[in-house]
Amino acid sequence: MSRMNKLSSNIYNQYLRQDEAKLKLWRYAGLMLTYKCPAECEFCYYCCGPDKNGLMSVETAMNAWSGLIELSGENARVHITGGEPFLFFDRLLEIATEAKKEGFGCLDSIETNGWWAIDRKDITEKLRRLKSVGMDHLKISWDAFHAQFIDIERVRLLAETAEEVLGAGGVMVRWQKYLDGGMGKMNKKNRDEMYLEATKDYPCRFTGRAARGIAELVANKNIDEVTRSSCRSGFLSAKGVHVDPYGNVFSGLCSGIIIGNVSEENLAEIWRNFNPPECEFISELFGDSKRNLLVSAVESGYKVRGSYADKCHFCTDMRQFFFDSGQYRPIIGPVDCYAS
Ligand code: SF4
Ligand code: SF4
C-alpha cells in the first residue's frame, strides 16, 4: 500500500483537502512496562514512583508491537521504558524474546535509570541476554531530577559496563555532561536552582509530575496566554505513541489522555479510527482554543491559578481537577498518571 493510501485510511484524513495537514502514521511506540519506579523524579511525565503499579503482559506488548508494524513496516521503532523496566527483568526479557520469535526486529532501545546496577557481573549478564534478543541501545537517564534518587556510582558502573557489552554506540546517557560533572542528592535550595538550570538546558513540557513543583518555579504566563493555543498540530504530527502497562495509548508525550487501548483494539485500528475533532474532550484540545474546557472546569469548581508555565501545565492541572471529580473518564486516566 502506498504511503498516501495508508494516510487516507485514517478516518480524519479521508475528508481533508489535499493541502490540509494530515494525521501522520505513527512510527514509534514506547512500551511502558510498569508505572513502578524506585525513583520519583519531579519531572516524570508519567508520575511514576515506588507506590505506582502495573506490569505489561506479553500479550499487550505484542498487540502494540504488531499493530505498529502493520502501520509503519520497516520504519516501526519500539522502545521499552517505564517506570523502571529492570524492576521486572524477567518480563522485560520475555517480551523482547517473544518479539524476536515473531520476527518483529525493531527493538530500538530500553530506557533505565540505572538503580539496579550494583554488580558488574549481574549487569553484564542482563545486558548480554537482552542483546541476544535484539536490544540495540541502552538509554540511561541521568540529570538533576534522577540524582535525588539514584546513586551516581551505579549510573557510572552501568554506563561503563554497557559500553563493554554493547559498544560505545550502543549506550546513551541523558545527559552525559551531568554524569561527567558529578551530581548527588541536594538540599531544596540547590535542588530548585539545578532544576531551573536543567529546564533551560533541555526544555521540556510541563506535564505529569512536572506540572507540579517545577512548573510552579517557572510559571509566568496568565490564563489567556495558555488557553489560546491549539494542540491540533501536536496531535496530527505526533510521530508515535506511548502504551502503558494496561494497554492505554497516549499520543506522543501527552500522558494521561487515553486515545485507545491495545487490549481492545489493534494499534493500527486505533490509528485508522482516530478522529480528534469527534473525540470527547480531545476535540477541545484539538480546537482553536481551550476556553470551552476552562469554562466547563470553572463551572465545576476549578480554581484558576495566577500563572502557568505553559499550555501543558494548564492542561495537566485542569485534567487533574477533572480526574479528581470523576469527569471525562475513561479518556482522562489512568489513576497512575495523576496525583493521588
Ligand atoms: S523519570 Fe524515569 S526514573 Fe524518574 S520517576 Fe519517572 S520513570 Fe522513574
Ligand atoms: S496541552 Fe495537553 S494535549 Fe496539548 S500538548 Fe500539552 S499535554 Fe498534550
CSV table of C-alpha atoms in Angstrom, one decimal, residues 8-332:
chain,number,residue,atom,x,y,z
A,8,SER,CA,-6.2,8.1,3.7
A,9,SER,CA,-7.2,5.0,5.6
A,10,ASN,CA,-7.4,7.2,8.7
A,11,ILE,CA,-11.0,8.4,9.1
A,12,TYR,CA,-10.0,12.1,9.8
A,13,ASN,CA,-7.6,12.2,6.8
A,14,GLN,CA,-10.3,11.0,4.4
A,15,TYR,CA,-12.3,14.2,4.4
A,16,LEU,CA,-9.4,16.7,4.2
A,17,ARG,CA,-8.3,18.7,1.2
A,18,GLN,CA,-5.0,17.8,-0.3
A,19,ASP,CA,-3.3,20.8,1.2
A,20,GLU,CA,-4.5,20.3,4.7
A,21,ALA,CA,-2.3,18.7,7.4
A,22,LYS,CA,-3.0,15.0,7.9
A,23,LEU,CA,-2.7,12.7,10.9
A,24,LYS,CA,0.8,11.2,10.4
A,25,LEU,CA,1.4,7.5,10.6
A,26,TRP,CA,2.8,6.5,13.9
A,27,ARG,CA,6.3,5.2,13.6
A,28,TYR,CA,7.3,4.6,17.2
A,29,ALA,CA,5.8,3.1,20.3
A,30,GLY,CA,7.2,3.5,23.8
A,31,LEU,CA,6.1,0.4,25.7
A,32,MET,CA,5.8,1.3,29.4
A,33,LEU,CA,6.5,-1.9,31.2
A,34,THR,CA,5.3,-0.5,34.5
A,35,TYR,CA,4.5,2.7,36.3
A,36,LYS,CA,6.5,1.4,39.3
A,37,CYS,CA,9.9,3.1,39.8
A,38,PRO,CA,12.4,3.3,42.7
A,39,ALA,CA,12.7,7.0,41.9
A,40,GLU,CA,10.0,9.7,42.0
A,41,CYS,CA,11.5,12.4,39.7
A,42,GLU,CA,10.0,15.8,39.8
A,43,PHE,CA,10.0,15.9,36.0
A,44,CYS,CA,8.4,12.5,35.4
A,45,TYR,CA,5.8,12.8,32.6
A,46,TYR,CA,4.1,9.7,33.8
A,47,CYS,CA,4.1,10.3,37.6
A,48,CYS,CA,6.0,7.1,38.2
A,49,GLY,CA,7.2,6.1,41.6
A,50,PRO,CA,7.6,3.3,44.2
A,51,ASP,CA,3.8,3.3,45.0
A,52,LYS,CA,2.7,3.1,41.4
A,53,ASN,CA,1.5,-0.1,39.7
A,54,GLY,CA,1.1,-2.0,36.5
A,55,LEU,CA,3.0,-4.7,34.7
A,56,MET,CA,2.6,-5.0,30.9
A,57,SER,CA,1.7,-8.5,29.8
A,58,VAL,CA,3.5,-10.1,26.9
A,59,GLU,CA,0.2,-10.2,25.0
A,60,THR,CA,-0.4,-6.4,25.4
A,61,ALA,CA,3.2,-5.8,24.3
A,62,MET,CA,2.8,-8.0,21.2
A,63,ASN,CA,-0.6,-6.3,20.3
A,64,ALA,CA,1.0,-2.9,20.4
A,65,TRP,CA,4.2,-4.1,18.5
A,66,SER,CA,2.4,-5.9,15.7
A,67,GLY,CA,0.0,-3.0,15.2
A,68,LEU,CA,2.9,-0.6,14.9
A,69,ILE,CA,4.5,-2.8,12.3
A,70,GLU,CA,1.2,-3.0,10.4
A,71,LEU,CA,1.2,0.8,10.3
A,72,SER,CA,4.8,1.6,9.6
A,73,GLY,CA,6.5,-1.6,8.4
A,74,GLU,CA,10.3,-1.2,8.2
A,75,ASN,CA,10.1,2.3,9.8
A,76,ALA,CA,8.5,1.0,13.0
A,77,ARG,CA,10.6,1.5,16.1
A,78,VAL,CA,9.8,0.2,19.6
A,79,HIS,CA,11.5,1.2,22.8
A,80,ILE,CA,10.7,-0.2,26.2
A,81,THR,CA,10.5,2.2,29.1
A,82,GLY,CA,8.8,2.7,32.4
A,83,GLY,CA,8.7,3.3,35.3
A,84,GLU,CA,11.9,1.3,35.7
A,85,PRO,CA,11.7,-1.7,33.4
A,86,PHE,CA,14.6,-3.5,35.1
A,87,LEU,CA,12.4,-3.9,38.2
A,88,PHE,CA,10.8,-6.7,36.2
A,89,PHE,CA,13.7,-8.1,34.3
A,90,ASP,CA,12.1,-11.5,33.6
A,91,ARG,CA,9.1,-9.8,31.9
A,92,LEU,CA,11.3,-7.4,30.0
A,93,LEU,CA,13.3,-10.4,28.7
A,94,GLU,CA,10.2,-12.4,27.9
A,95,ILE,CA,8.7,-9.5,25.8
A,96,ALA,CA,11.9,-9.0,23.9
A,97,THR,CA,12.3,-12.7,23.3
A,98,GLU,CA,8.7,-13.1,22.1
A,99,ALA,CA,9.2,-10.1,19.7
A,100,LYS,CA,12.3,-11.7,18.3
A,101,LYS,CA,10.5,-15.0,17.9
A,102,GLU,CA,7.7,-13.2,16.0
A,103,GLY,CA,10.4,-11.6,13.7
A,104,PHE,CA,9.5,-8.1,14.7
A,105,GLY,CA,13.1,-7.0,14.8
A,106,CYS,CA,12.8,-3.3,15.7
A,107,LEU,CA,13.6,-3.0,19.4
A,108,ASP,CA,15.4,0.3,19.2
A,109,SER,CA,16.2,0.8,22.9
A,110,ILE,CA,15.5,0.1,26.5
A,111,GLU,CA,15.5,3.0,29.0
A,112,THR,CA,16.6,2.7,32.6
A,113,ASN,CA,17.6,4.9,35.5
A,114,GLY,CA,20.5,2.5,36.5
A,115,TRP,CA,19.1,2.0,40.0
A,116,TRP,CA,19.6,-1.8,39.7
A,117,ALA,CA,23.3,-1.6,38.5
A,118,ILE,CA,25.2,-2.7,41.6
A,119,ASP,CA,27.2,-5.7,40.4
A,120,ARG,CA,29.3,-5.7,37.2
A,121,LYS,CA,28.8,-9.5,36.6
A,122,ASP,CA,25.0,-9.1,37.0
A,123,ILE,CA,24.9,-6.1,34.7
A,124,THR,CA,26.9,-7.9,32.0
A,125,GLU,CA,24.7,-11.0,32.2
A,126,LYS,CA,21.5,-9.0,31.9
A,127,LEU,CA,22.7,-6.8,29.0
A,128,ARG,CA,24.1,-9.8,27.1
A,129,ARG,CA,20.8,-11.6,27.4
A,130,LEU,CA,18.9,-8.5,26.2
A,131,LYS,CA,21.4,-8.0,23.4
A,132,SER,CA,20.9,-11.6,22.3
A,133,VAL,CA,17.2,-10.9,21.8
A,134,GLY,CA,17.5,-7.7,19.8
A,135,MET,CA,18.2,-4.8,22.1
A,136,ASP,CA,20.2,-2.3,20.1
A,137,HIS,CA,20.7,0.6,22.6
A,138,LEU,CA,20.6,1.2,26.3
A,139,LYS,CA,19.4,4.7,27.3
A,140,ILE,CA,20.4,5.7,30.8
A,141,SER,CA,18.6,8.6,32.3
A,142,TRP,CA,20.7,10.9,34.4
A,143,ASP,CA,20.1,14.5,35.4
A,144,ALA,CA,19.4,16.7,38.5
A,145,PHE,CA,16.0,15.1,38.8
A,146,HIS,CA,17.3,11.5,38.9
A,147,ALA,CA,20.2,12.5,41.1
A,148,GLN,CA,17.8,12.9,44.0
A,149,PHE,CA,17.1,9.2,44.0
A,150,ILE,CA,19.8,7.3,42.2
A,151,ASP,CA,23.5,6.9,43.3
A,152,ILE,CA,25.8,8.3,40.6
A,153,GLU,CA,28.2,5.4,41.1
A,154,ARG,CA,25.6,3.0,39.9
A,155,VAL,CA,25.0,5.0,36.8
A,156,ARG,CA,28.7,5.2,36.1
A,157,LEU,CA,29.1,1.5,36.6
A,158,LEU,CA,26.2,0.8,34.3
A,159,ALA,CA,27.4,3.2,31.5
A,160,GLU,CA,30.9,1.7,31.7
A,161,THR,CA,29.7,-2.0,31.7
A,162,ALA,CA,27.1,-1.3,29.0
A,163,GLU,CA,29.8,0.1,26.7
A,164,GLU,CA,31.8,-3.1,27.1
A,165,VAL,CA,28.8,-5.2,26.1
A,166,LEU,CA,27.1,-3.0,23.5
A,167,GLY,CA,29.9,-0.9,22.3
A,168,ALA,CA,30.2,2.9,22.6
A,169,GLY,CA,27.4,3.4,20.0
A,170,GLY,CA,25.1,1.2,22.0
A,171,VAL,CA,24.9,3.4,25.1
A,172,MET,CA,23.4,6.8,25.5
A,173,VAL,CA,23.4,8.7,28.8
A,174,ARG,CA,20.9,11.5,29.0
A,175,TRP,CA,22.7,13.6,29.9
A,176,GLN,CA,26.4,12.8,29.7
A,177,LYS,CA,27.5,16.3,30.8
A,178,TYR,CA,25.8,15.9,34.1
A,179,LEU,CA,27.4,12.5,34.6
A,180,ASP,CA,30.8,13.9,33.8
A,181,GLY,CA,30.3,16.8,36.1
A,182,GLY,CA,29.1,14.7,39.1
A,183,MET,CA,25.9,15.3,40.9
A,184,GLY,CA,24.2,14.0,44.0
A,185,LYS,CA,21.3,14.5,46.4
A,186,MET,CA,20.8,18.2,47.1
A,187,ASN,CA,19.1,20.4,49.6
A,188,LYS,CA,15.9,22.2,48.5
A,189,LYS,CA,17.5,25.5,47.6
A,190,ASN,CA,20.3,23.9,45.5
A,191,ARG,CA,17.9,21.5,44.0
A,192,ASP,CA,15.5,24.2,42.8
A,193,GLU,CA,18.4,26.1,41.3
A,194,MET,CA,19.6,22.9,39.5
A,195,TYR,CA,16.1,22.2,38.3
A,196,LEU,CA,15.7,25.6,36.8
A,197,GLU,CA,19.1,25.2,35.1
A,198,ALA,CA,18.0,21.8,33.7
A,199,THR,CA,14.8,23.2,32.3
A,200,LYS,CA,16.8,25.9,30.5
A,201,ASP,CA,19.4,23.4,29.2
A,202,TYR,CA,16.9,20.9,27.9
A,203,PRO,CA,13.4,22.5,27.6
A,204,CYS,CA,10.7,20.0,28.3
A,205,ARG,CA,6.9,20.2,28.6
A,206,PHE,CA,5.2,20.6,32.0
A,207,THR,CA,3.0,17.6,32.0
A,208,GLY,CA,2.7,14.7,34.6
A,209,ARG,CA,4.6,15.4,37.8
A,210,ALA,CA,6.4,18.2,36.0
A,211,ALA,CA,3.2,20.2,36.1
A,212,ARG,CA,3.5,20.5,39.9
A,213,GLY,CA,6.6,21.8,41.7
A,214,ILE,CA,8.8,22.5,38.7
A,215,ALA,CA,6.1,24.2,36.7
A,216,GLU,CA,5.4,26.5,39.7
A,217,LEU,CA,9.0,27.5,39.8
A,218,VAL,CA,8.9,28.8,36.2
A,219,ALA,CA,5.2,29.9,35.8
A,220,ASN,CA,5.0,33.3,34.3
A,221,LYS,CA,2.1,33.1,31.8
A,222,ASN,CA,-1.5,34.1,32.5
A,223,ILE,CA,-4.6,32.0,31.8
A,224,ASP,CA,-5.3,33.8,28.5
A,225,GLU,CA,-1.8,33.0,27.2
A,226,VAL,CA,-2.1,29.3,27.9
A,227,THR,CA,-5.7,28.8,26.8
A,228,ARG,CA,-5.5,30.5,23.4
A,229,SER,CA,-3.3,27.8,21.9
A,230,SER,CA,-4.4,24.7,20.0
A,231,CYS,CA,-2.9,21.2,20.2
A,232,ARG,CA,-4.0,20.4,16.7
A,233,SER,CA,-0.6,20.2,15.1
A,234,GLY,CA,0.7,18.3,18.1
A,235,PHE,CA,-1.8,15.5,17.7
A,236,LEU,CA,-1.5,15.4,13.9
A,237,SER,CA,2.3,15.4,13.7
A,238,ALA,CA,2.9,13.1,16.7
A,239,LYS,CA,5.5,10.6,15.4
A,240,GLY,CA,4.3,7.9,17.7
A,241,VAL,CA,2.6,6.8,20.9
A,242,HIS,CA,3.2,5.5,24.4
A,243,VAL,CA,1.4,2.4,25.5
A,244,ASP,CA,1.1,2.0,29.3
A,245,PRO,CA,1.1,-1.3,31.2
A,246,TYR,CA,-2.7,-1.6,30.9
A,247,GLY,CA,-2.6,-1.1,27.1
A,248,ASN,CA,-3.8,2.5,27.2
A,249,VAL,CA,-2.5,4.5,24.3
A,250,PHE,CA,-1.2,8.2,24.6
A,251,SER,CA,-0.4,10.4,21.7
A,252,GLY,CA,3.3,11.3,21.7
A,253,LEU,CA,4.1,12.6,25.2
A,254,CYS,CA,0.6,13.6,26.2
A,255,SER,CA,0.4,11.3,29.2
A,256,GLY,CA,-2.9,10.7,30.9
A,257,ILE,CA,-5.1,11.4,27.8
A,258,ILE,CA,-6.2,8.0,26.6
A,259,ILE,CA,-6.9,7.7,22.9
A,260,GLY,CA,-7.4,3.9,22.8
A,261,ASN,CA,-6.4,0.6,24.3
A,262,VAL,CA,-4.5,-2.1,22.5
A,263,SER,CA,-6.1,-4.8,24.6
A,264,GLU,CA,-9.4,-3.9,23.0
A,265,GLU,CA,-8.3,-2.7,19.5
A,266,ASN,CA,-5.2,-3.3,17.4
A,267,LEU,CA,-2.9,-0.2,17.4
A,268,ALA,CA,-3.3,0.1,13.6
A,269,GLU,CA,-7.0,0.1,14.0
A,270,ILE,CA,-6.8,2.8,16.7
A,271,TRP,CA,-4.8,4.9,14.3
A,272,ARG,CA,-7.3,4.3,11.5
A,273,ASN,CA,-10.2,5.3,13.7
A,274,PHE,CA,-8.5,8.3,15.4
A,275,ASN,CA,-10.7,11.3,14.6
A,276,PRO,CA,-9.7,14.1,17.0
A,277,PRO,CA,-12.5,16.6,16.2
A,278,GLU,CA,-15.0,13.8,17.0
A,279,CYS,CA,-13.5,12.5,20.3
A,280,GLU,CA,-14.9,13.7,23.5
A,281,PHE,CA,-12.5,16.0,25.4
A,282,ILE,CA,-9.8,15.6,22.8
A,283,SER,CA,-11.8,17.7,20.3
A,284,GLU,CA,-11.5,20.6,22.7
A,285,LEU,CA,-7.7,20.3,22.8
A,286,PHE,CA,-7.7,20.0,19.1
A,287,GLY,CA,-9.8,23.1,18.6
A,288,ASP,CA,-8.6,26.7,18.3
A,289,SER,CA,-8.5,27.4,22.0
A,290,LYS,CA,-9.0,25.7,25.3
A,291,ARG,CA,-11.6,28.3,26.5
A,292,ASN,CA,-14.5,25.8,26.5
A,293,LEU,CA,-12.6,23.4,28.7
A,294,LEU,CA,-11.7,26.3,31.0
A,295,VAL,CA,-15.3,27.4,31.3
A,296,SER,CA,-16.5,23.9,31.9
A,297,ALA,CA,-13.8,23.4,34.6
A,298,VAL,CA,-14.5,26.7,36.3
A,299,GLU,CA,-18.2,25.9,36.4
A,300,SER,CA,-17.4,22.7,38.1
A,301,GLY,CA,-15.2,24.4,40.7
A,302,TYR,CA,-11.7,24.6,39.1
A,303,LYS,CA,-9.7,27.4,40.7
A,304,VAL,CA,-7.6,29.3,38.0
A,305,ARG,CA,-4.0,29.8,39.0
A,306,GLY,CA,-2.3,33.2,39.0
A,307,SER,CA,0.2,31.9,36.4
A,308,TYR,CA,1.2,28.8,34.4
A,309,ALA,CA,4.4,27.6,32.9
A,310,ASP,CA,2.9,26.7,29.6
A,311,LYS,CA,-0.2,25.2,28.0
A,312,CYS,CA,0.7,21.7,29.2
A,313,HIS,CA,0.9,22.9,32.8
A,314,PHE,CA,-2.7,24.3,32.4
A,315,CYS,CA,-3.9,21.2,30.6
A,316,THR,CA,-2.4,18.8,33.2
A,317,ASP,CA,-3.7,20.9,36.2
A,318,MET,CA,-7.2,21.0,34.7
A,319,ARG,CA,-7.1,17.3,33.9
A,320,GLN,CA,-6.1,16.6,37.5
A,321,PHE,CA,-9.2,18.6,38.5
A,322,PHE,CA,-11.4,16.6,36.1
A,323,PHE,CA,-9.8,13.3,37.2
A,324,ASP,CA,-10.5,14.1,40.9
A,325,SER,CA,-14.1,15.0,40.1
A,326,GLY,CA,-14.6,11.9,38.0
A,327,GLN,CA,-15.2,13.7,34.7
A,328,TYR,CA,-14.2,12.6,31.2
A,329,ARG,CA,-13.5,9.0,32.2
A,330,PRO,CA,-12.0,6.9,30.7
A,331,ILE,CA,-10.3,9.5,28.5
A,332,ILE,CA,-8.6,11.1,31.5
